mmCIF file of C-alpha atoms in Angstrom:
data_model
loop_
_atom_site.group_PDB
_atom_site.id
_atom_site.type_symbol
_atom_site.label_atom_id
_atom_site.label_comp_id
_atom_site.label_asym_id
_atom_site.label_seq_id
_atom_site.Cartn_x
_atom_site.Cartn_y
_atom_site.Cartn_z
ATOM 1 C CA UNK A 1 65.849 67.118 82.818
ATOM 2 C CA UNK A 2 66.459 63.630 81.580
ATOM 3 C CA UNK A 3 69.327 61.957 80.807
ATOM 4 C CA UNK A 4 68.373 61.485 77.732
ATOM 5 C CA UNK A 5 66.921 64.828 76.938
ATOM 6 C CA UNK A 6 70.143 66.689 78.412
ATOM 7 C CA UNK A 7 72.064 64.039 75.490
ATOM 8 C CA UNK A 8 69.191 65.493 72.485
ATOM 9 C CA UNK A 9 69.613 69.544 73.646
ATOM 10 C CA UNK A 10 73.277 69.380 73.685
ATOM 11 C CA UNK A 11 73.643 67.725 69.869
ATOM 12 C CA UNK A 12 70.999 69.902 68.546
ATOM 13 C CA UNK A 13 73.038 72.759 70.279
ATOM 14 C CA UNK A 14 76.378 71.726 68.916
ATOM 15 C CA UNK A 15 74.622 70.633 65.290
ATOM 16 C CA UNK A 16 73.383 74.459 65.106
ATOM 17 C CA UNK A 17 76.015 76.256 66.688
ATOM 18 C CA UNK A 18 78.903 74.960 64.643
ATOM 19 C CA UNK A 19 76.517 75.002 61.355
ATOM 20 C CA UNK A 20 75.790 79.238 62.031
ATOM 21 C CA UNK A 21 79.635 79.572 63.265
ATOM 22 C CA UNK A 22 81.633 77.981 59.876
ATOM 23 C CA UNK A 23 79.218 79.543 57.423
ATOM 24 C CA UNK A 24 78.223 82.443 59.466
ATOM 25 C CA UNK A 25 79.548 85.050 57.004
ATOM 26 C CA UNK A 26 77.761 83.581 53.901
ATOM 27 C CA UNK A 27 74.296 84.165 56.041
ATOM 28 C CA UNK A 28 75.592 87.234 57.267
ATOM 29 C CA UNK A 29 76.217 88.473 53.152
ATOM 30 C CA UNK A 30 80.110 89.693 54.196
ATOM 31 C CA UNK A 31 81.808 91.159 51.248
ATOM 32 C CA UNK A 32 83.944 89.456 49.454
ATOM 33 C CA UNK A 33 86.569 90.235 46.463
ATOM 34 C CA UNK A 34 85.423 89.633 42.818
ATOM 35 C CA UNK A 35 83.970 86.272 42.015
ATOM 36 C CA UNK A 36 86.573 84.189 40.395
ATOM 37 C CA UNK A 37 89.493 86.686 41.237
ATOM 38 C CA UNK A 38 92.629 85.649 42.973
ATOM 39 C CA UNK A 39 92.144 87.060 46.027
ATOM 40 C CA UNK A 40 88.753 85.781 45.908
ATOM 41 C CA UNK A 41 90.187 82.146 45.778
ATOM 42 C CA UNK A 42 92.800 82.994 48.134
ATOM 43 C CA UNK A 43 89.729 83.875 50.721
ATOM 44 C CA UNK A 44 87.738 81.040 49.837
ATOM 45 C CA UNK A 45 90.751 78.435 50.403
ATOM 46 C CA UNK A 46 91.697 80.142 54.011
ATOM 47 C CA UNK A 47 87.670 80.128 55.292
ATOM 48 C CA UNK A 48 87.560 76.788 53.842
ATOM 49 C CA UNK A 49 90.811 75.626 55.726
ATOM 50 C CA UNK A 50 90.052 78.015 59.329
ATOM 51 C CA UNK A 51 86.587 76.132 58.511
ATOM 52 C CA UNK A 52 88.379 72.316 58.590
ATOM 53 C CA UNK A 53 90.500 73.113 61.723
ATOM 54 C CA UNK A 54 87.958 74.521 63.887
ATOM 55 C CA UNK A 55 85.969 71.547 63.446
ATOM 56 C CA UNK A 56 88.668 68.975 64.249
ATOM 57 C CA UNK A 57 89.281 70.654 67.222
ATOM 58 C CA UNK A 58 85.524 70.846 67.797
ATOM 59 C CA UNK A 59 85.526 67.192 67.405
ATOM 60 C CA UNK A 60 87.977 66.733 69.571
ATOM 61 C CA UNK A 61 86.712 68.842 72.429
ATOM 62 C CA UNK A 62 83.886 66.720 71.841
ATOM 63 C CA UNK A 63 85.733 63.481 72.315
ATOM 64 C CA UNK A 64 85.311 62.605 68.865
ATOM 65 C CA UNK A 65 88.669 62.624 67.601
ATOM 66 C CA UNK A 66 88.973 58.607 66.915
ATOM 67 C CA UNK A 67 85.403 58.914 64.873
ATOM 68 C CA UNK A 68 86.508 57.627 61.282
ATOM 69 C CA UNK A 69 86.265 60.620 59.681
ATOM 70 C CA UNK A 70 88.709 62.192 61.658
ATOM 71 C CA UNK A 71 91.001 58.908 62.213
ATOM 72 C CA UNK A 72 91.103 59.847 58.039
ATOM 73 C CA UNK A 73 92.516 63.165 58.065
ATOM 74 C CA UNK A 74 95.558 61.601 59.454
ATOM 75 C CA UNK A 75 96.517 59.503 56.685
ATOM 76 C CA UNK A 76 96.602 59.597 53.186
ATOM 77 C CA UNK A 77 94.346 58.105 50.245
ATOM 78 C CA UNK A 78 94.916 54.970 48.919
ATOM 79 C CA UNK A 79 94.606 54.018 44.854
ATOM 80 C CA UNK A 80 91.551 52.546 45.283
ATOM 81 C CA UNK A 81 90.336 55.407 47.344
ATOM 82 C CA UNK A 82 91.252 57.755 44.653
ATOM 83 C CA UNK A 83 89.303 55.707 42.087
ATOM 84 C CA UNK A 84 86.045 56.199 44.055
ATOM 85 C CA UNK A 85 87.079 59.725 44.402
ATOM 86 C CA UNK A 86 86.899 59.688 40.533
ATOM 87 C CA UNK A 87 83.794 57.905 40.069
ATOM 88 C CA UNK A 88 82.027 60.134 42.655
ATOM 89 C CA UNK A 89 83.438 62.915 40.683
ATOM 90 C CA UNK A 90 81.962 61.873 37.489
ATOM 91 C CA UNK A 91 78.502 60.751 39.066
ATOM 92 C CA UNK A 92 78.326 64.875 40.069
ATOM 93 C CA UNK A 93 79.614 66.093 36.427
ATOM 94 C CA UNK A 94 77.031 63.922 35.272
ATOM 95 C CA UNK A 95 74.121 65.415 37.368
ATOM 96 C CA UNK A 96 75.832 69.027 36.346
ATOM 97 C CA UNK A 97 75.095 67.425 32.595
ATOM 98 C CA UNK A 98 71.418 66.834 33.323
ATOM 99 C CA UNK A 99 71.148 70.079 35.225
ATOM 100 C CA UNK A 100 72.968 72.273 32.630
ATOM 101 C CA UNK A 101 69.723 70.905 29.876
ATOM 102 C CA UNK A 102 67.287 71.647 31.984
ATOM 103 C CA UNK A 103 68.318 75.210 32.478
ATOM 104 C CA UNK A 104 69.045 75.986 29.064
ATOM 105 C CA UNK A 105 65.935 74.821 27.631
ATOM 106 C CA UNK A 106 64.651 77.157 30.973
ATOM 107 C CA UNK A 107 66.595 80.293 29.951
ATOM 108 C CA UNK A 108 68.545 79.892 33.426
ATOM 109 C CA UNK A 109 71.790 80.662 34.516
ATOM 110 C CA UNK A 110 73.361 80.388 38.036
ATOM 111 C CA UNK A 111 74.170 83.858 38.994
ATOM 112 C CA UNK A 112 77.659 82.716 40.370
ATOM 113 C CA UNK A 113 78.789 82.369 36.491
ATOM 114 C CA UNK A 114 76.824 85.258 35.326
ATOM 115 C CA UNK A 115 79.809 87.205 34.944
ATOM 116 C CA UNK A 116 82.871 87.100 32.849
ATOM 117 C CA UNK A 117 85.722 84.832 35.136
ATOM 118 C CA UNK A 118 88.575 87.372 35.409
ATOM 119 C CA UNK A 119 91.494 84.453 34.872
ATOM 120 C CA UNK A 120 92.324 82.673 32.108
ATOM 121 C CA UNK A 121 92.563 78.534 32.208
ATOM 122 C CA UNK A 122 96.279 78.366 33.015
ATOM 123 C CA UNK A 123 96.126 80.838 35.864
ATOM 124 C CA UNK A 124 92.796 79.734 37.279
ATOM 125 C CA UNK A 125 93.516 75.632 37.131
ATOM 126 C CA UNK A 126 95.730 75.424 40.396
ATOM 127 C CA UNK A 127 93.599 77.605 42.573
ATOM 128 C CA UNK A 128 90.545 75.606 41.245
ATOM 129 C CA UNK A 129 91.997 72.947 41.987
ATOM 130 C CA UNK A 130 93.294 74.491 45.715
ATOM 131 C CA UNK A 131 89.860 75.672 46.262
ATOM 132 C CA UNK A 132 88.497 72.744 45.280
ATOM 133 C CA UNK A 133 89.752 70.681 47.796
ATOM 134 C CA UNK A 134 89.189 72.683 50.550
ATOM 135 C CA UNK A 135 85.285 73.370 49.917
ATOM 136 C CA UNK A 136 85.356 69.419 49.458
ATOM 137 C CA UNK A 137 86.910 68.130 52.386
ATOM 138 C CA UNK A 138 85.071 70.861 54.659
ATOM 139 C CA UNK A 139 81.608 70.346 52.859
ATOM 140 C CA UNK A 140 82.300 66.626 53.540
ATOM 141 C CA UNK A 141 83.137 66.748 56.602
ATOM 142 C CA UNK A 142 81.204 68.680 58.111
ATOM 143 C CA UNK A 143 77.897 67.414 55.931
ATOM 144 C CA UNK A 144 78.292 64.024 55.209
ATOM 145 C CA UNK A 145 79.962 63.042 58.781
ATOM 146 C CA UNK A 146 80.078 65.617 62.053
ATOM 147 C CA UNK A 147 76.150 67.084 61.643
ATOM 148 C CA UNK A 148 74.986 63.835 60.581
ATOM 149 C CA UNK A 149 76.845 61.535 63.210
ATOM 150 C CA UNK A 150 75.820 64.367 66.206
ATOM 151 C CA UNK A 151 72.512 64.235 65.444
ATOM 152 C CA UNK A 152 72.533 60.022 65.758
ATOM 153 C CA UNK A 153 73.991 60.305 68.474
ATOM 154 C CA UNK A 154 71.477 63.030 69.792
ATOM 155 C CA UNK A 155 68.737 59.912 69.370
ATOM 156 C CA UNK A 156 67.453 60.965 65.481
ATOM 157 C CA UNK A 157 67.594 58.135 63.544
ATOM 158 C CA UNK A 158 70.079 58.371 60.294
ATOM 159 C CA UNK A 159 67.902 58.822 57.780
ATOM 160 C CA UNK A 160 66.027 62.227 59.432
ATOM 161 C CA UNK A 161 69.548 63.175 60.481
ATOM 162 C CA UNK A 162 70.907 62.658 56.718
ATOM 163 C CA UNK A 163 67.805 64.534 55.074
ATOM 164 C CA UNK A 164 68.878 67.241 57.838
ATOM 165 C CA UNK A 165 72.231 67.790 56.711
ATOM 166 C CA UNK A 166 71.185 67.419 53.177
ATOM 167 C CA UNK A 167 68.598 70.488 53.567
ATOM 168 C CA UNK A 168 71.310 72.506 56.087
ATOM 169 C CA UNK A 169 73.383 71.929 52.868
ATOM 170 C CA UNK A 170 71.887 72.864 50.395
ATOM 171 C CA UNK A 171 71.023 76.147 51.937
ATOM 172 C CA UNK A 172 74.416 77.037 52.650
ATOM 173 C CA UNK A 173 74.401 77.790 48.616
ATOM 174 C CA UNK A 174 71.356 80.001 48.475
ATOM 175 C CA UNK A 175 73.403 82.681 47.813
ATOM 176 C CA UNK A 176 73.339 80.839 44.166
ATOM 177 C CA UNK A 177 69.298 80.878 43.801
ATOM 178 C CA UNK A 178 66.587 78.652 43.233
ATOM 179 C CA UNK A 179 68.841 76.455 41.156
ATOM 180 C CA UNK A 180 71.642 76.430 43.608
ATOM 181 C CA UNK A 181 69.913 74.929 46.215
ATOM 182 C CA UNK A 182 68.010 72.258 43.869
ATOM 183 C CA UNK A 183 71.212 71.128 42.696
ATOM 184 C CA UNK A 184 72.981 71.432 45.934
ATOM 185 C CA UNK A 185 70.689 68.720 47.297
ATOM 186 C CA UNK A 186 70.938 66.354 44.200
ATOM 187 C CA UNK A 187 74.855 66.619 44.584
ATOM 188 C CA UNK A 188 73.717 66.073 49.031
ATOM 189 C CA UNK A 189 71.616 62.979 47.829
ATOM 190 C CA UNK A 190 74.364 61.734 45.605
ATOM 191 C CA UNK A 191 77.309 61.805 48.289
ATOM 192 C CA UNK A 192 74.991 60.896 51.369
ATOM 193 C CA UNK A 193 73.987 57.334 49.039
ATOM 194 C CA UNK A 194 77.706 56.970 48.534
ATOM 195 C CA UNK A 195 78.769 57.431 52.047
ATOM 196 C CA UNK A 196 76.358 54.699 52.753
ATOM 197 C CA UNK A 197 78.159 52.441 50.103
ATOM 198 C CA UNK A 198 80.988 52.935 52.148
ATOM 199 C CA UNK A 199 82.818 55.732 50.191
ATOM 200 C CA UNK A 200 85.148 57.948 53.113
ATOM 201 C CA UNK A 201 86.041 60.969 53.586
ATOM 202 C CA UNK A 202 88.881 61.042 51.184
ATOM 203 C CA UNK A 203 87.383 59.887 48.777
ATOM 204 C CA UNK A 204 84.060 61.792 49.021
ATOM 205 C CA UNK A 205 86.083 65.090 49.834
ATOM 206 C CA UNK A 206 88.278 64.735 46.102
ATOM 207 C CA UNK A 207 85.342 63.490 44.708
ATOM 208 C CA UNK A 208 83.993 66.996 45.354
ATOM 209 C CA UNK A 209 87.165 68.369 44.776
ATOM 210 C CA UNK A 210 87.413 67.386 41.108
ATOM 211 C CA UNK A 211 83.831 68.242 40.296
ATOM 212 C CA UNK A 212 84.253 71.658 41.638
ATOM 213 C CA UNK A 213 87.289 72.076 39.704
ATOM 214 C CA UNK A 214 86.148 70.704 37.008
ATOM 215 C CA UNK A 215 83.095 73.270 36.850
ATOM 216 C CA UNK A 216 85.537 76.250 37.262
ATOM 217 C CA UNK A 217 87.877 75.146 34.824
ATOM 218 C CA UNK A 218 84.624 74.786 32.074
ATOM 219 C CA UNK A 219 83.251 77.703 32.672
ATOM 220 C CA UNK A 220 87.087 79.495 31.970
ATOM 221 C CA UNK A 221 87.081 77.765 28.860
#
């Protein structure tokens, strides 16, 4: 086998084992506590974190560990990072705008919601925003920098590699339906344009952070 084939089989291998490893147990359908509950937040927040250090040490293992993503974990955000962090934020809660009209003129709901949330707004807003963070600097991670940046350096050019962590994306939300996955892209589209803009992890990862709190929190209300 070729150099260069050896190089493409072992990032494919690495793109798809670590994708089916870290979100192995929502394709698997394990059990989790009630939506919304506290325990269910407390799960979601340790995956989520388990999730973020087994792929820094991945990374590492890899030899990876000075790629810019992971040179960010190690510091902290700056002001201006925080204000793209807020305008990546609002781009999402803007798509959730459009999306939310097109399913209510389509008699649609997202079965995640479809129930009454078991917290009230006070009790629910720190572990939104907990949970929050740790779905969005995973996601981000993971989506928007490892699979992406493995597969370049497999030999697919960025764009293919980008559209294949946008698709691996949004099917990690199928448990959500049709209209889970549709929006799970748009939101994949949205963050993949502004990583190209130059937004980093930080501020990609509270980005997602406040739009996924934000969400909870509305749907308390």
């Amino acid at each position: 086998m070729s150099e260069h084939l050896l190089r493409q089989s072992r990032g494919y291998f690495t793109v798809l084992a670590a994708y089916a490893a870290l979100w192995s147990d929502i394709f698997l359908g394990l059990p989790m506590p009630a939506a919304f509950s506290f325990l269910w937040f407390l799960t979601v927040i340790s995956k989520n974190v388990l999730r973020l250090l087994c792929l820094v040490w991945l990374n590492r293992w890899l030899g990876e560990e000075q790629a810019p993503w992971a040179r960010e974990l190690r510091t902290m955000p700056s002001l201006a990072v925080l204000r793209q962090s807020l305008r990546a934020a609002l781009a999402s809660l803007g798509i959730a705008g459009i999306g939310a009209v097109m399913l209510h003129f389509m008699k649609v709901s997202n079965p995640l919601f479809s129930s009454r949330l078991p917290l009230g707004p006070l009790a629910m807003l720190p572990l939104a925003l907990l949970s929050g963070i740790s779905v969005g600097y995973i996601e981000e991670a993971f989506f928007r920098f490892f699979m992406p940046l493995a597969l370049v350096e497999a030999g697919i050019p960025l764009r293919s590699a980008d559209l294949a962590s946008i698709l691996a994306f949004a099917a990690a939300h199928y448990a959500q339906g049709w209209y889970g996955i549709a929006f799970a892209a748009c939101i994949a589209l949205l963050y993949t344009r502004l990583r190209e803009q130059g937004y980093g992890l930080h501020a990609l990862a509270l980005g997602h952070a406040a739009y996924d709190a934000s969400i909870l929190m509305l749907a308390a209300l």
